[in-house]
Amino acid sequence: MVKLQKSVQITLIIVAAVIVLAIIGVVAFKYNSLSNTIQVNGQATAKVSPDLITVYFNVDTKGTTSKEAEDENSAIVSKLKDNIIALGFKESDLKTDNYNIYPEYDYSNGQRLTGYRATHSLKIEVSAEQKDKVSSLIDAGTNAGAGISYINFELTPLLQQSAKTQAIKSASDDAKIKAEAIADGFNKKLGRLVSVSLDQFNYNPWPIYATQGTSGGAAEAKRAVTDITPSNQEVSAYVTAVYKLR
């Protein structure tokens, strides 16, 4: 029994020694990896002209029952689709962005159910070259009973990806230039790249028309589209890089 206990003790000592050596090795490796390094941030912005216009419609209906609100909403959407098709678009071009049905209450005297509301947000996209069709789309929505919630100048996924790629490359170049300048300032040479991370992208569509209410005015929306010429959109990228100095 004593011999067994000694054997167990020896085994535990060996295991503990292995663990300690492993920890020392990890610490030494990290110290060796991160010592004599510099961290720099690079940033860049790619500017591109929007190639897409998106019109967002909002259909807002009420009813004493959820079905009544839903049926009235569906009727407006159906008419909107017919109007869109009459302009030469396909039904599939009109896409649902959000749909919701919920009860409404009067809280002035307790909680009393007053009815139901159905809201349906839809959108349709046209190329920037088809800007002249936007006025007809606005009429198609308002004539059907839908509101115009907002209209954006945007980038197609393909153009957005191209701009992101350009911004990332430029941000990487910016980081390297900064790292080389720091190294030169300390009479060092820039060594290998230890690590790099892409922090974030920045891209925001440019709203050219927006309404605070549930139904926008057609005349105001048309005027906004007519009067505004799209300027370049900005797509930004941020890069963090760690370099060895030698």
Tab-separated table of C-alpha atoms in Angstrom:
chain	number	residue	atom	x	y	z
A	1	MET	CA	0.000	0.000	0.000
A	2	VAL	CA	2.887	2.366	0.857
A	3	LYS	CA	4.586	1.561	-2.443
A	4	LEU	CA	1.328	2.295	-4.274
A	5	GLN	CA	0.972	5.661	-2.557
A	6	LYS	CA	4.579	6.559	-3.462
A	7	SER	CA	3.874	5.592	-7.058
A	8	VAL	CA	0.822	7.839	-7.156
A	9	GLN	CA	2.791	10.696	-5.625
A	10	ILE	CA	5.553	10.334	-8.206
A	11	THR	CA	2.973	10.318	-11.015
A	12	LEU	CA	1.311	13.465	-9.674
A	13	ILE	CA	4.687	15.192	-9.395
A	14	ILE	CA	5.501	14.307	-13.007
A	15	VAL	CA	2.105	15.559	-14.217
A	16	ALA	CA	2.486	18.803	-12.271
A	17	ALA	CA	5.961	19.312	-13.717
A	18	VAL	CA	4.670	18.777	-17.240
A	19	ILE	CA	1.883	21.312	-16.672
A	20	VAL	CA	4.298	23.895	-15.263
A	21	LEU	CA	6.693	23.426	-18.179
A	22	ALA	CA	3.798	23.768	-20.624
A	23	ILE	CA	2.666	27.016	-18.990
A	24	ILE	CA	6.210	28.370	-19.058
A	25	GLY	CA	6.473	27.419	-22.726
A	26	VAL	CA	3.219	29.179	-23.618
A	27	VAL	CA	4.212	32.321	-21.722
A	28	ALA	CA	7.645	32.326	-23.344
A	29	PHE	CA	6.143	31.804	-26.777
A	30	LYS	CA	3.687	34.669	-26.310
A	31	TYR	CA	6.409	36.939	-24.979
A	32	ASN	CA	8.691	36.072	-27.863
A	33	SER	CA	5.854	36.515	-30.370
A	34	LEU	CA	4.627	39.850	-29.095
A	35	SER	CA	7.891	41.457	-28.032
A	36	ASN	CA	9.400	43.987	-30.377
A	37	THR	CA	6.183	44.383	-32.339
A	38	ILE	CA	4.038	47.332	-33.368
A	39	GLN	CA	0.292	47.558	-33.876
A	40	VAL	CA	-1.121	49.933	-36.473
A	41	ASN	CA	-4.575	50.824	-37.700
A	42	GLY	CA	-5.309	51.400	-41.359
A	43	GLN	CA	-8.439	52.919	-42.787
A	44	ALA	CA	-9.727	53.802	-46.216
A	45	THR	CA	-12.902	54.842	-47.970
A	46	ALA	CA	-13.979	53.836	-51.454
A	47	LYS	CA	-16.337	56.208	-53.226
A	48	VAL	CA	-18.760	54.831	-55.792
A	49	SER	CA	-21.823	56.151	-57.556
A	50	PRO	CA	-25.095	54.438	-56.487
A	51	ASP	CA	-26.441	52.050	-59.114
A	52	LEU	CA	-29.766	51.237	-57.423
A	53	ILE	CA	-32.908	53.076	-56.319
A	54	THR	CA	-35.206	51.342	-53.832
A	55	VAL	CA	-38.778	52.485	-53.235
A	56	TYR	CA	-40.339	51.339	-49.954
A	57	PHE	CA	-44.126	51.123	-49.700
A	58	ASN	CA	-46.164	50.850	-46.511
A	59	VAL	CA	-49.692	49.430	-46.334
A	60	ASP	CA	-51.418	50.189	-43.033
A	61	THR	CA	-54.969	48.967	-42.368
A	62	LYS	CA	-57.299	48.602	-39.379
A	63	GLY	CA	-60.225	46.335	-38.600
A	64	THR	CA	-62.453	45.208	-35.774
A	65	THR	CA	-60.977	41.724	-36.192
A	66	SER	CA	-57.526	40.585	-37.251
A	67	LYS	CA	-59.029	38.988	-40.378
A	68	GLU	CA	-60.755	42.218	-41.353
A	69	ALA	CA	-57.499	44.158	-41.024
A	70	GLU	CA	-55.609	41.444	-42.920
A	71	ASP	CA	-58.168	41.224	-45.747
A	72	GLU	CA	-58.179	44.977	-46.300
A	73	ASN	CA	-54.386	44.987	-46.294
A	74	SER	CA	-54.239	42.120	-48.791
A	75	ALA	CA	-56.642	43.953	-51.118
A	76	ILE	CA	-54.385	47.024	-51.239
A	77	VAL	CA	-51.282	44.901	-51.797
A	78	SER	CA	-53.051	43.012	-54.582
A	79	LYS	CA	-53.941	46.272	-56.319
A	80	LEU	CA	-50.363	47.492	-55.833
A	81	LYS	CA	-49.065	44.352	-57.554
A	82	ASP	CA	-51.475	44.877	-60.461
A	83	ASN	CA	-50.279	48.474	-60.843
A	84	ILE	CA	-46.641	47.371	-60.753
A	85	ILE	CA	-47.254	44.713	-63.406
A	86	ALA	CA	-49.028	47.288	-65.592
A	87	LEU	CA	-45.796	49.310	-65.583
A	88	GLY	CA	-43.876	46.365	-67.020
A	89	PHE	CA	-42.477	44.931	-63.792
A	90	LYS	CA	-42.903	41.359	-62.593
A	91	GLU	CA	-44.894	40.503	-59.484
A	92	SER	CA	-41.721	38.995	-57.988
A	93	ASP	CA	-39.999	42.410	-58.266
A	94	LEU	CA	-42.177	43.602	-55.380
A	95	LYS	CA	-40.743	42.075	-52.211
A	96	THR	CA	-42.034	41.992	-48.649
A	97	ASP	CA	-39.746	43.772	-46.204
A	98	ASN	CA	-41.887	43.289	-43.076
A	99	TYR	CA	-45.420	42.143	-42.177
A	100	ASN	CA	-47.230	42.357	-38.856
A	101	ILE	CA	-50.730	42.105	-37.362
A	102	TYR	CA	-51.329	43.205	-33.791
A	103	PRO	CA	-54.181	44.248	-31.458
A	104	GLU	CA	-54.712	47.860	-30.412
A	105	TYR	CA	-55.937	48.947	-27.002
A	106	ASP	CA	-57.432	52.021	-25.386
A	107	TYR	CA	-55.709	52.607	-22.036
A	108	SER	CA	-57.657	55.741	-21.057
A	109	ASN	CA	-59.932	53.663	-18.814
A	110	GLY	CA	-58.219	50.411	-18.024
A	111	GLN	CA	-57.389	48.245	-21.045
A	112	ARG	CA	-60.016	47.955	-23.776
A	113	LEU	CA	-59.455	46.233	-27.126
A	114	THR	CA	-60.319	48.689	-29.907
A	115	GLY	CA	-59.407	46.605	-32.950
A	116	TYR	CA	-56.514	45.272	-34.956
A	117	ARG	CA	-53.904	46.796	-37.218
A	118	ALA	CA	-52.068	45.142	-40.114
A	119	THR	CA	-48.874	46.680	-41.492
A	120	HIS	CA	-47.123	45.450	-44.608
A	121	SER	CA	-43.828	46.974	-45.771
A	122	LEU	CA	-42.779	46.223	-49.347
A	123	LYS	CA	-39.994	47.382	-51.619
A	124	ILE	CA	-39.099	47.437	-55.280
A	125	GLU	CA	-35.680	48.094	-56.791
A	126	VAL	CA	-34.789	49.774	-60.073
A	127	SER	CA	-31.418	50.614	-61.537
A	128	ALA	CA	-30.222	54.198	-61.186
A	129	GLU	CA	-30.512	54.475	-64.968
A	130	GLN	CA	-34.282	53.912	-64.599
A	131	LYS	CA	-34.733	56.922	-62.341
A	132	ASP	CA	-37.495	58.204	-64.607
A	133	LYS	CA	-39.657	55.202	-63.628
A	134	VAL	CA	-39.702	56.088	-59.943
A	135	SER	CA	-42.502	58.660	-60.349
A	136	SER	CA	-44.692	55.994	-61.971
A	137	LEU	CA	-43.894	53.605	-59.115
A	138	ILE	CA	-44.910	56.254	-56.592
A	139	ASP	CA	-48.240	56.677	-58.410
A	140	ALA	CA	-48.675	52.901	-58.529
A	141	GLY	CA	-48.375	52.801	-54.759
A	142	THR	CA	-50.524	55.773	-53.831
A	143	ASN	CA	-53.251	54.861	-56.360
A	144	ALA	CA	-53.476	51.455	-54.710
A	145	GLY	CA	-53.805	52.998	-51.254
A	146	ALA	CA	-50.220	52.408	-50.121
A	147	GLY	CA	-47.947	55.002	-48.583
A	148	ILE	CA	-44.380	55.785	-49.609
A	149	SER	CA	-42.306	55.311	-46.465
A	150	TYR	CA	-38.923	56.158	-47.971
A	151	ILE	CA	-36.773	56.053	-51.105
A	152	ASN	CA	-33.060	55.265	-51.080
A	153	PHE	CA	-30.096	55.508	-53.402
A	154	GLU	CA	-28.230	52.246	-52.737
A	155	LEU	CA	-25.517	49.945	-54.029
A	156	THR	CA	-26.226	46.547	-55.551
A	157	PRO	CA	-24.540	43.644	-53.686
A	158	LEU	CA	-22.049	43.268	-56.546
A	159	LEU	CA	-21.010	46.927	-56.504
A	160	GLN	CA	-20.988	46.967	-52.707
A	161	GLN	CA	-18.636	43.963	-52.626
A	162	SER	CA	-16.364	45.558	-55.211
A	163	ALA	CA	-16.207	48.762	-53.157
A	164	LYS	CA	-15.517	46.798	-49.955
A	165	THR	CA	-12.670	44.928	-51.641
A	166	GLN	CA	-11.155	48.206	-52.815
A	167	ALA	CA	-11.534	49.751	-49.349
A	168	ILE	CA	-9.923	46.730	-47.633
A	169	LYS	CA	-6.913	46.808	-49.967
A	170	SER	CA	-6.454	50.539	-49.450
A	171	ALA	CA	-6.834	50.192	-45.669
A	172	SER	CA	-4.209	47.423	-45.675
A	173	ASP	CA	-1.837	49.646	-47.657
A	174	ASP	CA	-2.492	52.468	-45.195
A	175	ALA	CA	-1.616	50.215	-42.248
A	176	LYS	CA	1.607	49.036	-43.889
A	177	ILE	CA	2.701	52.585	-44.761
A	178	LYS	CA	2.176	53.648	-41.148
A	179	ALA	CA	4.077	50.599	-39.862
A	180	GLU	CA	7.019	51.317	-42.187
A	181	ALA	CA	7.113	54.951	-41.065
A	182	ILE	CA	7.164	53.919	-37.391
A	183	ALA	CA	9.906	51.368	-38.025
A	184	ASP	CA	11.981	53.914	-39.902
A	185	GLY	CA	11.474	56.448	-37.097
A	186	PHE	CA	13.094	54.030	-34.635
A	187	ASN	CA	15.854	53.010	-37.050
A	188	LYS	CA	14.299	49.589	-37.429
A	189	LYS	CA	13.226	47.478	-40.363
A	190	LEU	CA	9.693	46.240	-40.791
A	191	GLY	CA	9.582	42.496	-40.274
A	192	ARG	CA	6.922	39.879	-40.919
A	193	LEU	CA	3.218	40.404	-40.437
A	194	VAL	CA	2.256	38.760	-37.129
A	195	SER	CA	-1.527	39.193	-37.256
A	196	VAL	CA	-4.214	41.194	-38.975
A	197	SER	CA	-7.899	41.762	-38.330
A	198	LEU	CA	-10.675	43.488	-40.218
A	199	ASP	CA	-12.537	45.617	-37.717
A	200	GLN	CA	-15.628	46.733	-39.603
A	201	PHE	CA	-17.248	47.987	-42.768
A	202	ASN	CA	-19.228	51.178	-43.008
A	203	TYR	CA	-21.907	51.510	-45.647
A	204	ASN	CA	-25.172	53.376	-45.283
A	205	PRO	CA	-27.762	53.791	-48.047
A	206	TRP	CA	-28.562	57.400	-48.853
A	207	PRO	CA	-32.235	58.193	-48.114
A	208	ILE	CA	-33.511	60.818	-50.520
A	209	TYR	CA	-37.065	60.757	-49.179
A	210	ALA	CA	-38.548	59.650	-45.864
A	211	THR	CA	-41.821	60.274	-44.069
A	212	GLN	CA	-42.537	60.177	-40.377
A	213	GLY	CA	-46.138	59.075	-40.908
A	214	THR	CA	-47.626	55.832	-42.187
A	215	SER	CA	-48.380	57.253	-45.630
A	216	GLY	CA	-46.173	59.657	-47.494
A	217	GLY	CA	-47.205	62.339	-49.949
A	218	ALA	CA	-46.735	61.387	-53.590
A	219	ALA	CA	-45.908	64.945	-54.682
A	220	GLU	CA	-43.188	65.313	-52.058
A	221	ALA	CA	-41.679	61.942	-52.939
A	222	LYS	CA	-41.657	62.746	-56.661
A	223	ARG	CA	-40.073	66.137	-56.052
A	224	ALA	CA	-37.342	64.566	-53.919
A	225	VAL	CA	-36.458	62.070	-56.636
A	226	THR	CA	-36.531	64.687	-59.383
A	227	ASP	CA	-34.522	67.353	-57.580
A	228	ILE	CA	-31.723	65.182	-56.209
A	229	THR	CA	-28.790	63.890	-58.220
A	230	PRO	CA	-26.988	61.046	-56.445
A	231	SER	CA	-23.523	61.792	-55.178
A	232	ASN	CA	-20.900	59.157	-54.510
A	233	GLN	CA	-21.584	56.682	-51.715
A	234	GLU	CA	-18.814	55.918	-49.253
A	235	VAL	CA	-17.794	52.390	-48.232
A	236	SER	CA	-15.195	52.348	-45.460
A	237	ALA	CA	-12.956	49.612	-44.089
A	238	TYR	CA	-10.742	49.497	-40.983
A	239	VAL	CA	-7.774	47.154	-40.566
A	240	THR	CA	-5.626	46.432	-37.506
A	241	ALA	CA	-2.202	44.887	-38.204
A	242	VAL	CA	0.654	43.738	-35.977
A	243	TYR	CA	4.201	43.664	-37.426
A	244	LYS	CA	7.516	42.460	-36.119
A	245	LEU	CA	10.369	44.965	-35.948
A	246	ARG	CA	13.930	43.889	-36.717
